[in-house]
Short mmCIF file of C-alpha atoms in Angstrom, two decimals:
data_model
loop_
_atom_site.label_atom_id
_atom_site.label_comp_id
_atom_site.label_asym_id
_atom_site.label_seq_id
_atom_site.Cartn_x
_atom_site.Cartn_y
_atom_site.Cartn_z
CA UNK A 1 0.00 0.00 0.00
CA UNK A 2 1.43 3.55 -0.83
CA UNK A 3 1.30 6.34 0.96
CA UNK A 4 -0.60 10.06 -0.02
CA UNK A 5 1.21 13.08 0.57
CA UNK A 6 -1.04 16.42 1.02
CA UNK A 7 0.90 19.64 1.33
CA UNK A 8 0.41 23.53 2.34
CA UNK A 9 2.70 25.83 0.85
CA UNK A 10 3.05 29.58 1.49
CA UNK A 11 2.85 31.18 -1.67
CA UNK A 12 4.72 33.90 -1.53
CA UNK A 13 7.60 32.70 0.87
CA UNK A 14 7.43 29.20 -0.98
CA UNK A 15 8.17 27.95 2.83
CA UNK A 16 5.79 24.60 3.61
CA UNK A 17 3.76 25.46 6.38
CA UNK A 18 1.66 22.09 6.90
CA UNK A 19 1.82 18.75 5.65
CA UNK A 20 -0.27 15.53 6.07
CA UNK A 21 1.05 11.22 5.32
CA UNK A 22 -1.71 8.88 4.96
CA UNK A 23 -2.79 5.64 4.19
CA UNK A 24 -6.18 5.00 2.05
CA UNK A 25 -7.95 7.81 -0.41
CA UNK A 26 -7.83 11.22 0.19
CA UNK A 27 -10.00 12.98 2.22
CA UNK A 28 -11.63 16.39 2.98
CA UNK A 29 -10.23 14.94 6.71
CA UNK A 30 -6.70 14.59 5.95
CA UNK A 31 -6.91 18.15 3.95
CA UNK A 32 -7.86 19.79 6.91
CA UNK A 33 -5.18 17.97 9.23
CA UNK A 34 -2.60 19.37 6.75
CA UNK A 35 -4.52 22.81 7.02
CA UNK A 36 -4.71 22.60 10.96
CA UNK A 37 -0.48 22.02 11.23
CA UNK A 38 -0.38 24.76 8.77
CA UNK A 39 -2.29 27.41 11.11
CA UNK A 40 -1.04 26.46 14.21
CA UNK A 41 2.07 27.26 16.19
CA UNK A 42 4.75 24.53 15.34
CA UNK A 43 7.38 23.08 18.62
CA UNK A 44 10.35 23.66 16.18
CA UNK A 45 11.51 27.21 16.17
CA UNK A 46 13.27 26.50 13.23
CA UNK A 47 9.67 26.07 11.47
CA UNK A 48 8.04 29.27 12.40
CA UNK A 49 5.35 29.54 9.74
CA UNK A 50 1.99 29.23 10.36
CA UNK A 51 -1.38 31.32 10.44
CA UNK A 52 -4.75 31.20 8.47
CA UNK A 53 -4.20 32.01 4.97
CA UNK A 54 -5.62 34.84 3.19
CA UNK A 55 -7.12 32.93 0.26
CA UNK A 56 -7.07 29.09 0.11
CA UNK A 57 -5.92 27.26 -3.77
CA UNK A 58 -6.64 23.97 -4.05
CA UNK A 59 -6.79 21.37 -6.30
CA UNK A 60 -10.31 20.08 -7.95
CA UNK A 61 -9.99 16.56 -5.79
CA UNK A 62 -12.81 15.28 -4.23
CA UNK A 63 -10.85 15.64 -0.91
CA UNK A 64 -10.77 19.57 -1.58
CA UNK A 65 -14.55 19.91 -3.20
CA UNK A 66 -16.09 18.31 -0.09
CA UNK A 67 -18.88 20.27 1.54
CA UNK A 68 -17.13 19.91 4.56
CA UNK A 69 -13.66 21.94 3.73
CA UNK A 70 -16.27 24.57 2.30
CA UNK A 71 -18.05 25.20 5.15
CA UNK A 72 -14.69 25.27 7.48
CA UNK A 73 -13.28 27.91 4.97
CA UNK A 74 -16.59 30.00 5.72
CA UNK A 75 -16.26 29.56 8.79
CA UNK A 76 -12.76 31.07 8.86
CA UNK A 77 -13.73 33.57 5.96
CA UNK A 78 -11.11 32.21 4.13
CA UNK A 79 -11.92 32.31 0.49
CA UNK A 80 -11.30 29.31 -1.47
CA UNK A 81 -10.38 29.10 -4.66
CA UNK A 82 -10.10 26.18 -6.96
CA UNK A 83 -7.69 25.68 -9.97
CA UNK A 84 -8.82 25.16 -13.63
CA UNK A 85 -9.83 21.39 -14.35
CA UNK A 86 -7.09 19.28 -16.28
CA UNK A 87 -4.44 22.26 -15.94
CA UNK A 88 -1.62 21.38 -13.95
CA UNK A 89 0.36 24.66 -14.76
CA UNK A 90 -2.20 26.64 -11.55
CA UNK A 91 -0.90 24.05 -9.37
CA UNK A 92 2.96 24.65 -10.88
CA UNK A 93 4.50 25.72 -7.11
CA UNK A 94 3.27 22.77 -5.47
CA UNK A 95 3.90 19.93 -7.86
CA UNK A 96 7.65 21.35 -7.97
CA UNK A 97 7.77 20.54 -4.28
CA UNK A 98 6.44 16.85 -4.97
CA UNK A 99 9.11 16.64 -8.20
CA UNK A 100 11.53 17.65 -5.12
CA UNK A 101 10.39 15.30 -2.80
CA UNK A 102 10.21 12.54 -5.11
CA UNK A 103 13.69 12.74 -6.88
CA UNK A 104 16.01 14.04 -3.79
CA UNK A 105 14.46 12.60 -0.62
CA UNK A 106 12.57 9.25 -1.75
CA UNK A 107 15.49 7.50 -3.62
CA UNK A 108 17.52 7.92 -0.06
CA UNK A 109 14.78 5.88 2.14
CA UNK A 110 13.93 2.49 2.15
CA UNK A 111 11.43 1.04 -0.01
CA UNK A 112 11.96 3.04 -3.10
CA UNK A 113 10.19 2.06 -6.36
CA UNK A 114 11.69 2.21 -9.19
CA UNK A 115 9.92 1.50 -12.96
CA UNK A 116 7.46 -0.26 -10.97
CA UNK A 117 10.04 -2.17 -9.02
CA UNK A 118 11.51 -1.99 -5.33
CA UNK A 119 14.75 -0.62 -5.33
CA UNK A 120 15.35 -1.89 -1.55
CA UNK A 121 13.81 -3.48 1.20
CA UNK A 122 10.77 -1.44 2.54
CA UNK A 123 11.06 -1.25 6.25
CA UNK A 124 9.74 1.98 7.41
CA UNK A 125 6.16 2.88 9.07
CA UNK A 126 4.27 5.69 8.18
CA UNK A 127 5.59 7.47 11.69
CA UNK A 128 9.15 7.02 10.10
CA UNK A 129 8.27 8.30 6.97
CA UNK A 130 6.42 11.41 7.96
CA UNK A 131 9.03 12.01 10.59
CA UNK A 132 11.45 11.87 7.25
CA UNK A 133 9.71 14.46 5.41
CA UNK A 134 9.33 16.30 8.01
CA UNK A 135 12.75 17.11 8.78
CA UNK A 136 13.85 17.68 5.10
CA UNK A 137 10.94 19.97 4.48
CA UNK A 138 12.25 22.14 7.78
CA UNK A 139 15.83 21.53 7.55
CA UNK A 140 16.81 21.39 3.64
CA UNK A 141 13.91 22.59 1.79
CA UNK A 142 12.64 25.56 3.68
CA UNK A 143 16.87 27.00 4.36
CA UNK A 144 18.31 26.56 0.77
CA UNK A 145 17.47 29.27 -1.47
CA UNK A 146 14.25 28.41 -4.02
CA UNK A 147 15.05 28.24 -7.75
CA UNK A 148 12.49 30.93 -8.38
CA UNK A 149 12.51 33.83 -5.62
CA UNK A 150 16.87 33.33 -4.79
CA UNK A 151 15.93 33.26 -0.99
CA UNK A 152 15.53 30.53 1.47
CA UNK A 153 11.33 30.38 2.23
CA UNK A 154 12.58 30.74 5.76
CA UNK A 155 14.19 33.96 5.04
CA UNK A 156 11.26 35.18 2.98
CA UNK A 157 8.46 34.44 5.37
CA UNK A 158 10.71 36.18 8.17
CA UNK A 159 11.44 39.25 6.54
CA UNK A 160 7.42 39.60 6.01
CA UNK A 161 7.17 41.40 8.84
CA UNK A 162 3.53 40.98 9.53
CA UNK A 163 1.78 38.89 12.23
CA UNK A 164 -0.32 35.88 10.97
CA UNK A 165 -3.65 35.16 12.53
CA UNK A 166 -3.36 32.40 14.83
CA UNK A 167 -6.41 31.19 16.68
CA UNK A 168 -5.71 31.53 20.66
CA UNK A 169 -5.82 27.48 21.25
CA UNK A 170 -5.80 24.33 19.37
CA UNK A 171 -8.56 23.46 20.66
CA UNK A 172 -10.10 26.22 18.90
CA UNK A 173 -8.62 24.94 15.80
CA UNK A 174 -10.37 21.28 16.21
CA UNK A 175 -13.35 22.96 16.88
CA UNK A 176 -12.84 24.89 13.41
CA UNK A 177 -11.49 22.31 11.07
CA UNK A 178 -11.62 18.83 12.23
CA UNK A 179 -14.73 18.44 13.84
CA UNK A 180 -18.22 18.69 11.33
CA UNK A 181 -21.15 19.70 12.57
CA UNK A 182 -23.74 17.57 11.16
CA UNK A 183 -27.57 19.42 10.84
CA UNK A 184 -30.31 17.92 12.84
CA UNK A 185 -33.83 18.44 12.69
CA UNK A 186 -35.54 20.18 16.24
CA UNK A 187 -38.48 18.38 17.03
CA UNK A 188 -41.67 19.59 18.85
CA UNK A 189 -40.41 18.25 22.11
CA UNK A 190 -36.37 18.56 21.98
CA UNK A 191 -33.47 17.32 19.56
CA UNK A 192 -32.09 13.48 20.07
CA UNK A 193 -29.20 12.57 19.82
CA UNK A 194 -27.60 9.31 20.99
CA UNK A 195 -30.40 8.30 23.31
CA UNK A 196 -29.78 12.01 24.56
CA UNK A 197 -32.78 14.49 24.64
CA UNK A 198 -32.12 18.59 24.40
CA UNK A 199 -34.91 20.81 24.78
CA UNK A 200 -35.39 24.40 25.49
CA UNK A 201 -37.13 27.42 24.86
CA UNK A 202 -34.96 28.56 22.55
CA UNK A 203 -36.01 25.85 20.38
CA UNK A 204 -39.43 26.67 19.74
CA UNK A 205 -38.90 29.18 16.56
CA UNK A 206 -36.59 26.25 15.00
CA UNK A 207 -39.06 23.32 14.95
CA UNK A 208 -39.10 21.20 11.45
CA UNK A 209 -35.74 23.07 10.72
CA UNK A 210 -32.63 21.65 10.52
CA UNK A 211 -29.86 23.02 13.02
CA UNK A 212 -26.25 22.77 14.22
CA UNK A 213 -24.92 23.54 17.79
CA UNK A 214 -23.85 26.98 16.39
CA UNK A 215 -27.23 28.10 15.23
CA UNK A 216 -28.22 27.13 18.66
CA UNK A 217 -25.43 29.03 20.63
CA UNK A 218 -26.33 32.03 18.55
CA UNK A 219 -30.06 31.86 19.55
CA UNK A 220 -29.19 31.48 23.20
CA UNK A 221 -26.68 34.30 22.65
CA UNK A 222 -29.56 36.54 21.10
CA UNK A 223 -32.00 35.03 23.66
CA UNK A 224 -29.83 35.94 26.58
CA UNK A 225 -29.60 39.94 24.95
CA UNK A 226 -33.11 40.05 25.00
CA UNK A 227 -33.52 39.18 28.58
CA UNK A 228 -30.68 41.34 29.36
CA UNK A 229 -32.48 44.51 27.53
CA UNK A 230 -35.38 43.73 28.98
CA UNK A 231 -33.56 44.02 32.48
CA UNK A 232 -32.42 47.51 31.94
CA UNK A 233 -35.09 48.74 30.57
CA UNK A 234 -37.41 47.67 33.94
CA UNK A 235 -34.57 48.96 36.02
CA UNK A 236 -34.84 52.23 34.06
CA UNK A 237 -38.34 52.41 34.74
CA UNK A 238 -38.15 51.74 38.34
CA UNK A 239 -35.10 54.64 38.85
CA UNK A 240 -37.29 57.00 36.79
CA UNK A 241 -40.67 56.65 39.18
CA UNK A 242 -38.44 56.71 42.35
CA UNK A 243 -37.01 60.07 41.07
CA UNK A 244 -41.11 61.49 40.59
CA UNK A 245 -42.25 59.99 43.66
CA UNK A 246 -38.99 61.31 45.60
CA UNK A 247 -38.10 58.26 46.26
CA UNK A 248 -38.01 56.45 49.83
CA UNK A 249 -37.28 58.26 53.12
CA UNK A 250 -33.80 58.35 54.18
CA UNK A 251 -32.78 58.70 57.77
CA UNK A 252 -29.77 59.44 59.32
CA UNK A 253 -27.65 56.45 60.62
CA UNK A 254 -27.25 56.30 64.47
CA UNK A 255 -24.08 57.16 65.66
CA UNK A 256 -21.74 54.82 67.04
CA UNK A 257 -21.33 55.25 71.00
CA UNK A 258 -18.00 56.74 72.33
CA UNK A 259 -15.59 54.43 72.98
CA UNK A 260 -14.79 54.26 76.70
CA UNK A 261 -10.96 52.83 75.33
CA UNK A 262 -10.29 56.31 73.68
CA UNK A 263 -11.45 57.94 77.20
CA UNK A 264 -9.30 55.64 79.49
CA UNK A 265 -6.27 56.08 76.93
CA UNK A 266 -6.99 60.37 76.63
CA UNK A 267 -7.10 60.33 80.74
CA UNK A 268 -3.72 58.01 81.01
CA UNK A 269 -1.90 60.79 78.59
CA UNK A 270 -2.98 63.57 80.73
CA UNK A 271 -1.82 61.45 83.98
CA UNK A 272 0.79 61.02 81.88
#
């Protein structure tokens, strides 16, 4: 079985910022995965790219015309563009990094094919082959200077001097890319799902409709203004009438007692 490759290249520094090895068919999953190392923070300082992109080209793959990866890139009002059908030459930066990866770094691991045939004795896992291209995408490809710009994409992307958009956990980022929120339809007593019943008032105006968790959060968030307007608005009323009326009756606060401690100690200094 062969492995898939799915990269995310900067394309103006040419540096890789995210890249996903897998097993099986591509996927709108494993597109995302390769998105989500792309945006978030990396442990190596020596691979300091990341951030959500500005625009978002992709291929016309199945994994990248999913309606999944569309609505994540709404989500993160990222707009997404996709390259012309059966022309390679839109996708020219990133199929120079997989003519790279193919010719310098596969030929030096284990299990190379060759014409069709194995050129040595395949003994590494997927963990020791994305832990290979790993280190020659952050160590070789992204220092040595790039055919096309003369700089190293390191270099490039550092002397950007701009600050990418990073979301503030990655949890966040899960939240955003990895896990779908799948539509479900409010009933006239609640929403079910796995033998687990939600209902609440909120839900009334969405009955037949078809809802996620985030068109409920925004209700509750709308709901919850309401209330809160409401709120002030009784409070302002009650302030107003106490300021016709003249409000309540205020007395004076007894005064405390003398102290007979301050006595003895104002007799002692005159003894004193």
């Amino acid at each position: 079985m062969r492995p898939w490759f799915t990269t995310v290249i900067d394309d103006h520094s040419r540096a890789v910022t995210g890249y996903m090895v897998f097993l099986g068919a591509p996927s709108a999953l494993n597109t995302l995965l390769a998105l989500q190392q792309a945006i978030w923070r990396k442990t190596d300082a020596a691979w300091a790219v990341c951030g959500i992109p500005d625009v978002l080209y992709v291929d016309h793959g199945s994994d990248f015309t999913r309606v999944h990866l569309e609505q994540v890139v709404a989500d993160l009002r990222i707009p997404l563009i996709h390259s012309a059908v059966v022309r390679p030459q839109g996708r020219g930066k990133v199929e120079r990094l997989f003519c790279t990866i193919i010719t310098e770094l596969l030929p030096e691991l284990p299990g190379h094919v060759v014409g069709g045939r194995l050129a040595s004795t395949p003994r590494l896992s997927l963990a020791d082959l994305d832990y290979a291209i790993g280190a020659f995408v952050v160590c070789t490809y992204n220092l040595r200077p790039h055919s096309r710009t003369g700089e190293a994409p390191r270099e490039t992307w550092a002397a950007g001097a701009f600050l990418p958009r990073v979301p503030d956990s990655l949890e966040e980022v899960d939240l955003l890319l990895v896990q779908h929120a799948k539509p479900r339809i409010v009933q006239r007593d609640s929403i079910r799902f796995e033998d687990l019943r939600y209902a609440s008032p909120t839900l009334a105006g969405f009955v037949g409709e078809a809802v996620t968790l985030k068109d409920i959060e925004a209700a509750r968030r709308a709901h919850r203004l309401a209330l809160r307007a409401g709120i002030g608005e009784r409070i302002a009323r009650v302030a107003d009438f106490l300021l016709i009326s003249g409000g309540p009756a205020q007395t004076a606060a007894p005064r405390d007692p003398p102290s007979r401690a301050r006595t003895r100690l104002r007799l002692y200094e005159e003894d004193y």
